[in-house]
Amino acid sequence: MKSIHWLLLLCSLAGQAAPSVRVALIKTADAETRGMLAVAGGSWDKLTLVHTAVLVSHPQGELLFDAGLGTQVDAQVDADMPWWAGPFLRYQHPCPAVRQLAGRKIPRIILSHAHWDHVSGLVDFPDSEVWVTSAERQFIASGTPPTIFPSQVHTPPIKWREYSFAPQAWLGYPFSLDLFGDGSAVLVPMAGHTPGSVGLFTRLASGRSLFFVGDTIWTTQALDGAREKSWFARQLADNDRDATAGQIRQLAQMSSEMPQLQIVPAHDAAVQDKLGYYPNWVDEPPSKQPSLCPKAIP
């Protein structure tokens, strides 16, 4: 019955006037790991990861979903990364979002969650409001490395804004927040990876629907059999393993029953490379503007 409900809702949305939202992925760095570390049962083969911020543009305003790695990432890592975690959390070719946006004003940044690689760039946007749930704000206040880096969230002046969800179901989630009131960008709670993790549904003018799921999964390989991260990665990264596993099962069901919905993990290069990176917009003609980060963007 749930699959029928999801299908009916997607069909009803498709019948509405196309929203004016645009989405671009801003790659702020990349990294390499092994598949067996990113997902249980993964291979020993190398797996490319990316660190991205998602630019959402709407007639009512623009926002970033996550901030990616920022201009101060090296200093932040030197200050707060535990020695034992560093070898597993490497990055290369950093190119901060603020550099790529070249002066573009960003009124608000909504965090999928507050781990170091998603909030590093906050320092580069001192005038932006940073939206988090109350659960994530408490997690930030009490967290320590490697879950929370004080140099990223305590020292710089950040304009925190706590928000809450409405009891309005959205594609299987009982609570949601429609950011622009037209169904083009909808937040849903996804507690597990962190207490206040959230996901973002976007519906483009082309009709494509994307679901940005943060770090609930690191690769869409996890959707095959609803697989968690590796044992080590779960201990390192997931705040609540049972809740995270529940979120993964729901994503796997959605992927099976709604193949037209593109699930986008925050670090999955295989998925994001196909969508393309800023200055290109998803499902729009390629931009003639050259990349400001040739090493970071293929």
Short mmCIF file of C-alpha atoms in Angstrom, two decimals:
data_model
loop_
_atom_site.label_atom_id
_atom_site.label_comp_id
_atom_site.label_asym_id
_atom_site.label_seq_id
_atom_site.Cartn_x
_atom_site.Cartn_y
_atom_site.Cartn_z
CA MET A 1 0.00 0.00 0.00
CA LYS A 2 2.84 2.39 0.76
CA SER A 3 4.25 1.96 -2.76
CA ILE A 4 0.86 2.89 -4.23
CA HIS A 5 0.75 5.99 -2.02
CA TRP A 6 4.23 7.05 -3.15
CA LEU A 7 3.33 6.49 -6.80
CA LEU A 8 0.11 8.48 -6.55
CA LEU A 9 1.93 11.37 -4.87
CA LEU A 10 4.65 11.44 -7.51
CA CYS A 11 2.04 11.36 -10.24
CA SER A 12 0.11 14.21 -8.65
CA LEU A 13 3.30 16.26 -8.36
CA ALA A 14 4.17 15.56 -11.98
CA GLY A 15 0.78 16.94 -12.98
CA GLN A 16 1.40 20.25 -11.26
CA ALA A 17 3.04 23.22 -12.92
CA ALA A 18 6.79 22.74 -13.11
CA PRO A 19 8.55 24.51 -10.25
CA SER A 20 11.28 27.00 -10.88
CA VAL A 21 13.88 25.41 -8.62
CA ARG A 22 17.39 24.75 -9.94
CA VAL A 23 20.04 22.53 -8.36
CA ALA A 24 23.82 22.49 -8.81
CA LEU A 25 26.38 20.30 -7.06
CA ILE A 26 29.47 22.16 -5.87
CA LYS A 27 32.36 19.75 -5.51
CA THR A 28 34.66 21.11 -2.79
CA ALA A 29 37.10 18.17 -2.70
CA ASP A 30 37.43 14.50 -3.49
CA ALA A 31 38.90 11.50 -1.74
CA GLU A 32 39.61 7.81 -2.18
CA THR A 33 38.68 4.87 0.01
CA ARG A 34 37.94 1.18 -0.43
CA GLY A 35 34.47 -0.10 -1.14
CA MET A 36 34.65 -2.46 1.83
CA LEU A 37 35.01 0.52 4.18
CA ALA A 38 32.07 2.46 2.73
CA VAL A 39 29.51 -0.34 2.74
CA ALA A 40 29.19 -3.74 4.37
CA GLY A 41 30.14 -6.43 1.89
CA GLY A 42 31.88 -3.95 -0.38
CA SER A 43 34.89 -4.87 -2.49
CA TRP A 44 38.57 -4.06 -1.96
CA ASP A 45 38.46 -1.91 -5.10
CA LYS A 46 39.13 1.80 -4.81
CA LEU A 47 36.05 3.98 -4.39
CA THR A 48 36.08 7.68 -5.23
CA LEU A 49 34.23 9.96 -2.85
CA VAL A 50 33.36 13.64 -3.16
CA HIS A 51 32.67 16.41 -0.66
CA THR A 52 29.90 18.62 -2.00
CA ALA A 53 27.64 21.49 -1.18
CA VAL A 54 24.29 21.62 -3.00
CA LEU A 55 23.19 24.98 -4.40
CA VAL A 56 19.41 25.33 -4.59
CA SER A 57 18.10 28.33 -6.52
CA HIS A 58 14.44 29.42 -6.45
CA PRO A 59 12.69 32.71 -7.27
CA GLN A 60 12.16 33.14 -3.52
CA GLY A 61 15.89 32.88 -2.83
CA GLU A 62 18.95 30.66 -2.82
CA LEU A 63 20.40 28.31 -0.25
CA LEU A 64 23.13 25.76 0.25
CA PHE A 65 22.43 22.27 1.50
CA ASP A 66 25.69 21.67 3.40
CA ALA A 67 28.81 23.80 3.06
CA GLY A 68 31.45 21.25 2.07
CA LEU A 69 35.14 21.83 2.74
CA GLY A 70 36.04 25.49 3.24
CA THR A 71 39.05 27.78 3.01
CA GLN A 72 40.17 26.90 6.55
CA VAL A 73 39.85 23.12 6.28
CA ASP A 74 43.58 22.38 6.66
CA ALA A 75 43.82 24.44 9.86
CA GLN A 76 40.57 22.91 11.18
CA VAL A 77 41.87 19.40 10.61
CA ASP A 78 45.23 20.22 12.19
CA ALA A 79 43.45 21.62 15.25
CA ASP A 80 40.81 18.98 15.83
CA MET A 81 41.27 15.76 13.84
CA PRO A 82 42.37 12.92 16.16
CA TRP A 83 45.59 11.27 14.98
CA TRP A 84 43.92 7.87 14.67
CA ALA A 85 41.05 9.17 12.51
CA GLY A 86 43.14 11.20 10.07
CA PRO A 87 44.26 8.27 7.86
CA PHE A 88 40.62 7.33 7.22
CA LEU A 89 39.31 10.86 6.59
CA ARG A 90 41.69 12.23 4.00
CA TYR A 91 40.75 14.61 1.20
CA GLN A 92 42.44 16.04 -1.89
CA HIS A 93 41.99 18.85 -4.40
CA PRO A 94 40.09 21.17 -2.02
CA CYS A 95 38.19 23.96 -3.74
CA PRO A 96 35.83 25.79 -1.34
CA ALA A 97 32.31 26.67 -2.39
CA VAL A 98 32.90 30.35 -1.63
CA ARG A 99 35.62 30.45 -4.28
CA GLN A 100 33.43 28.82 -6.90
CA LEU A 101 30.41 30.99 -6.13
CA ALA A 102 32.56 34.09 -6.64
CA GLY A 103 30.58 36.54 -4.52
CA ARG A 104 27.15 34.98 -4.94
CA LYS A 105 25.05 35.81 -1.86
CA ILE A 106 23.77 32.82 0.10
CA PRO A 107 21.11 33.86 2.66
CA ARG A 108 20.90 30.45 4.36
CA ILE A 109 22.76 27.19 4.66
CA ILE A 110 20.81 24.10 5.73
CA LEU A 111 22.94 21.31 7.16
CA SER A 112 22.20 17.69 6.42
CA HIS A 113 24.19 17.15 9.62
CA ALA A 114 27.11 18.76 11.45
CA HIS A 115 30.07 16.48 10.79
CA TRP A 116 33.38 18.18 9.93
CA ASP A 117 33.24 17.70 6.16
CA HIS A 118 29.77 19.25 5.90
CA VAL A 119 30.33 22.34 8.05
CA SER A 120 33.93 23.26 7.25
CA GLY A 121 32.80 25.93 4.79
CA LEU A 122 30.50 27.75 7.23
CA VAL A 123 33.33 30.12 8.17
CA ASP A 124 33.34 31.36 4.56
CA PHE A 125 29.71 32.55 4.76
CA PRO A 126 29.56 34.68 7.94
CA ASP A 127 26.40 36.50 6.80
CA SER A 128 24.39 33.34 6.14
CA GLU A 129 21.87 31.87 8.55
CA VAL A 130 22.73 28.26 9.35
CA TRP A 131 19.63 26.12 9.77
CA VAL A 132 19.69 23.05 12.03
CA THR A 133 17.13 21.13 14.03
CA SER A 134 17.16 21.48 17.80
CA ALA A 135 18.41 17.88 18.09
CA GLU A 136 21.38 18.67 15.87
CA ARG A 137 22.08 21.91 17.71
CA GLN A 138 22.32 19.95 20.97
CA PHE A 139 24.56 17.42 19.24
CA ILE A 140 26.84 20.27 18.14
CA ALA A 141 26.94 21.73 21.64
CA SER A 142 27.93 18.45 23.29
CA GLY A 143 29.97 16.78 20.53
CA THR A 144 33.73 16.30 20.46
CA PRO A 145 36.18 15.28 17.70
CA PRO A 146 35.96 13.47 15.41
CA THR A 147 32.16 13.95 15.42
CA ILE A 148 32.28 17.72 15.98
CA PHE A 149 35.22 20.08 15.38
CA PRO A 150 35.19 23.01 17.84
CA SER A 151 37.24 25.09 15.38
CA GLN A 152 34.34 24.90 12.93
CA VAL A 153 31.27 25.44 15.10
CA HIS A 154 32.32 27.16 18.33
CA THR A 155 35.01 29.69 17.44
CA PRO A 156 33.63 31.48 14.35
CA PRO A 157 30.49 33.61 14.77
CA ILE A 158 27.68 31.55 13.26
CA LYS A 159 24.10 32.73 12.88
CA TRP A 160 22.39 29.54 14.03
CA ARG A 161 18.67 29.17 13.39
CA GLU A 162 16.74 26.21 14.76
CA TYR A 163 13.72 25.01 12.82
CA SER A 164 11.09 22.32 13.23
CA PHE A 165 9.02 20.11 10.96
CA ALA A 166 5.29 20.16 10.31
CA PRO A 167 3.12 17.03 10.77
CA GLN A 168 2.77 16.81 7.01
CA ALA A 169 3.68 13.44 5.46
CA TRP A 170 5.97 13.47 2.44
CA LEU A 171 6.84 10.36 0.42
CA GLY A 172 6.73 8.02 3.37
CA TYR A 173 8.12 10.43 5.98
CA PRO A 174 5.54 11.54 8.58
CA PHE A 175 7.03 15.02 9.03
CA SER A 176 8.34 17.54 6.52
CA LEU A 177 9.15 21.18 5.84
CA ASP A 178 8.27 22.64 2.44
CA LEU A 179 10.89 25.35 2.06
CA PHE A 180 9.19 27.34 -0.71
CA GLY A 181 5.59 26.16 -0.39
CA ASP A 182 5.42 24.58 -3.84
CA GLY A 183 6.85 21.09 -3.29
CA SER A 184 10.06 21.89 -5.14
CA ALA A 185 12.35 21.63 -2.08
CA VAL A 186 11.16 19.64 0.94
CA LEU A 187 13.14 18.69 4.05
CA VAL A 188 12.45 15.51 6.01
CA PRO A 189 13.98 14.26 9.29
CA MET A 190 16.39 11.31 8.99
CA ALA A 191 17.75 10.87 12.51
CA GLY A 192 20.33 8.13 12.87
CA HIS A 193 23.68 9.10 11.41
CA THR A 194 23.38 12.07 13.77
CA PRO A 195 20.43 12.97 16.01
CA GLY A 196 19.28 15.78 13.74
CA SER A 197 20.20 14.49 10.28
CA VAL A 198 17.85 15.60 7.52
CA GLY A 199 17.28 14.86 3.86
CA LEU A 200 16.22 17.15 1.03
CA PHE A 201 13.79 16.29 -1.78
CA THR A 202 14.02 18.53 -4.84
CA ARG A 203 11.79 18.53 -7.92
CA LEU A 204 13.28 20.19 -10.98
CA ALA A 205 11.55 21.90 -13.89
CA SER A 206 12.60 18.93 -16.06
CA GLY A 207 10.39 16.70 -13.90
CA ARG A 208 13.31 14.86 -12.29
CA SER A 209 13.12 14.30 -8.55
CA LEU A 210 16.31 14.11 -6.47
CA PHE A 211 16.61 13.04 -2.85
CA PHE A 212 19.77 14.27 -1.10
CA VAL A 213 20.24 11.92 1.86
CA GLY A 214 23.41 13.26 3.49
CA ASP A 215 25.55 10.53 5.07
CA THR A 216 22.78 8.07 5.87
CA ILE A 217 24.55 6.09 3.15
CA TRP A 218 27.89 6.88 1.54
CA THR A 219 27.19 5.07 -1.72
CA THR A 220 24.09 3.85 -3.53
CA GLN A 221 25.65 0.38 -3.41
CA ALA A 222 24.10 0.29 0.08
CA LEU A 223 20.62 0.25 -1.45
CA ASP A 224 21.22 -3.25 -2.76
CA GLY A 225 20.13 -5.31 0.22
CA ALA A 226 19.80 -2.31 2.57
CA ARG A 227 23.43 -2.60 3.66
CA GLU A 228 24.92 -0.49 6.42
CA LYS A 229 28.38 1.01 6.36
CA SER A 230 31.28 -1.26 7.29
CA TRP A 231 31.64 -2.20 10.95
CA PHE A 232 34.50 0.25 11.44
CA ALA A 233 32.72 3.09 9.62
CA ARG A 234 29.60 2.58 11.73
CA GLN A 235 31.60 2.90 14.92
CA LEU A 236 33.34 6.00 13.62
CA ALA A 237 30.45 7.83 12.01
CA ASP A 238 26.95 6.65 12.93
CA ASN A 239 25.51 8.06 16.15
CA ASP A 240 22.63 5.55 16.36
CA ARG A 241 23.23 2.35 14.42
CA ASP A 242 19.69 0.98 14.76
CA ALA A 243 18.08 4.22 13.64
CA THR A 244 20.52 4.53 10.73
CA ALA A 245 19.77 0.95 9.67
CA GLY A 246 16.06 1.79 9.70
CA GLN A 247 16.66 4.80 7.48
CA ILE A 248 18.68 2.66 5.06
CA ARG A 249 15.89 0.08 4.84
CA GLN A 250 13.43 2.85 3.99
CA LEU A 251 15.77 4.22 1.30
CA ALA A 252 16.22 0.76 -0.18
CA GLN A 253 12.44 0.31 -0.34
CA MET A 254 12.01 3.71 -1.97
CA SER A 255 14.72 2.91 -4.52
CA SER A 256 12.98 -0.34 -5.42
CA GLU A 257 9.46 1.07 -5.61
CA MET A 258 10.26 4.51 -7.06
CA PRO A 259 13.05 4.07 -9.64
CA GLN A 260 12.23 7.51 -11.03
CA LEU A 261 13.49 9.06 -7.78
CA GLN A 262 17.25 9.69 -7.86
CA ILE A 263 18.78 9.09 -4.41
CA VAL A 264 21.96 11.15 -3.99
CA PRO A 265 24.32 10.31 -1.11
CA ALA A 266 26.52 13.24 -0.07
CA HIS A 267 29.77 11.49 -1.06
CA ASP A 268 28.90 9.20 -3.97
CA ALA A 269 31.06 10.31 -6.90
CA ALA A 270 29.56 7.71 -9.25
CA VAL A 271 26.13 9.32 -8.86
CA GLN A 272 27.24 12.94 -8.72
CA ASP A 273 29.64 12.75 -11.68
CA LYS A 274 26.65 11.86 -13.87
CA LEU A 275 24.63 14.81 -12.57
CA GLY A 276 27.52 17.21 -13.19
CA TYR A 277 29.05 19.97 -11.10
CA TYR A 278 28.77 23.73 -10.77
CA PRO A 279 28.86 25.96 -12.82
CA ASN A 280 26.59 23.44 -14.54
CA TRP A 281 23.05 22.96 -13.25
CA VAL A 282 21.42 19.54 -13.12
CA ASP A 283 19.30 18.86 -16.23
CA GLU A 284 20.19 22.18 -17.87
CA PRO A 285 22.41 22.94 -20.89
CA PRO A 286 26.13 23.08 -20.02
CA SER A 287 27.40 26.42 -18.84
CA LYS A 288 29.99 28.29 -20.87
CA GLN A 289 31.48 29.58 -17.63
CA PRO A 290 34.80 27.80 -16.96
CA SER A 291 35.35 25.88 -13.78
CA LEU A 292 37.25 27.72 -11.06
CA CYS A 293 38.58 24.41 -9.75
CA PRO A 294 39.95 22.35 -12.66
CA LYS A 295 41.60 19.84 -10.35
CA ALA A 296 38.49 19.27 -8.27
CA ILE A 297 36.05 19.00 -11.16
CA PRO A 298 36.67 16.54 -13.99
#
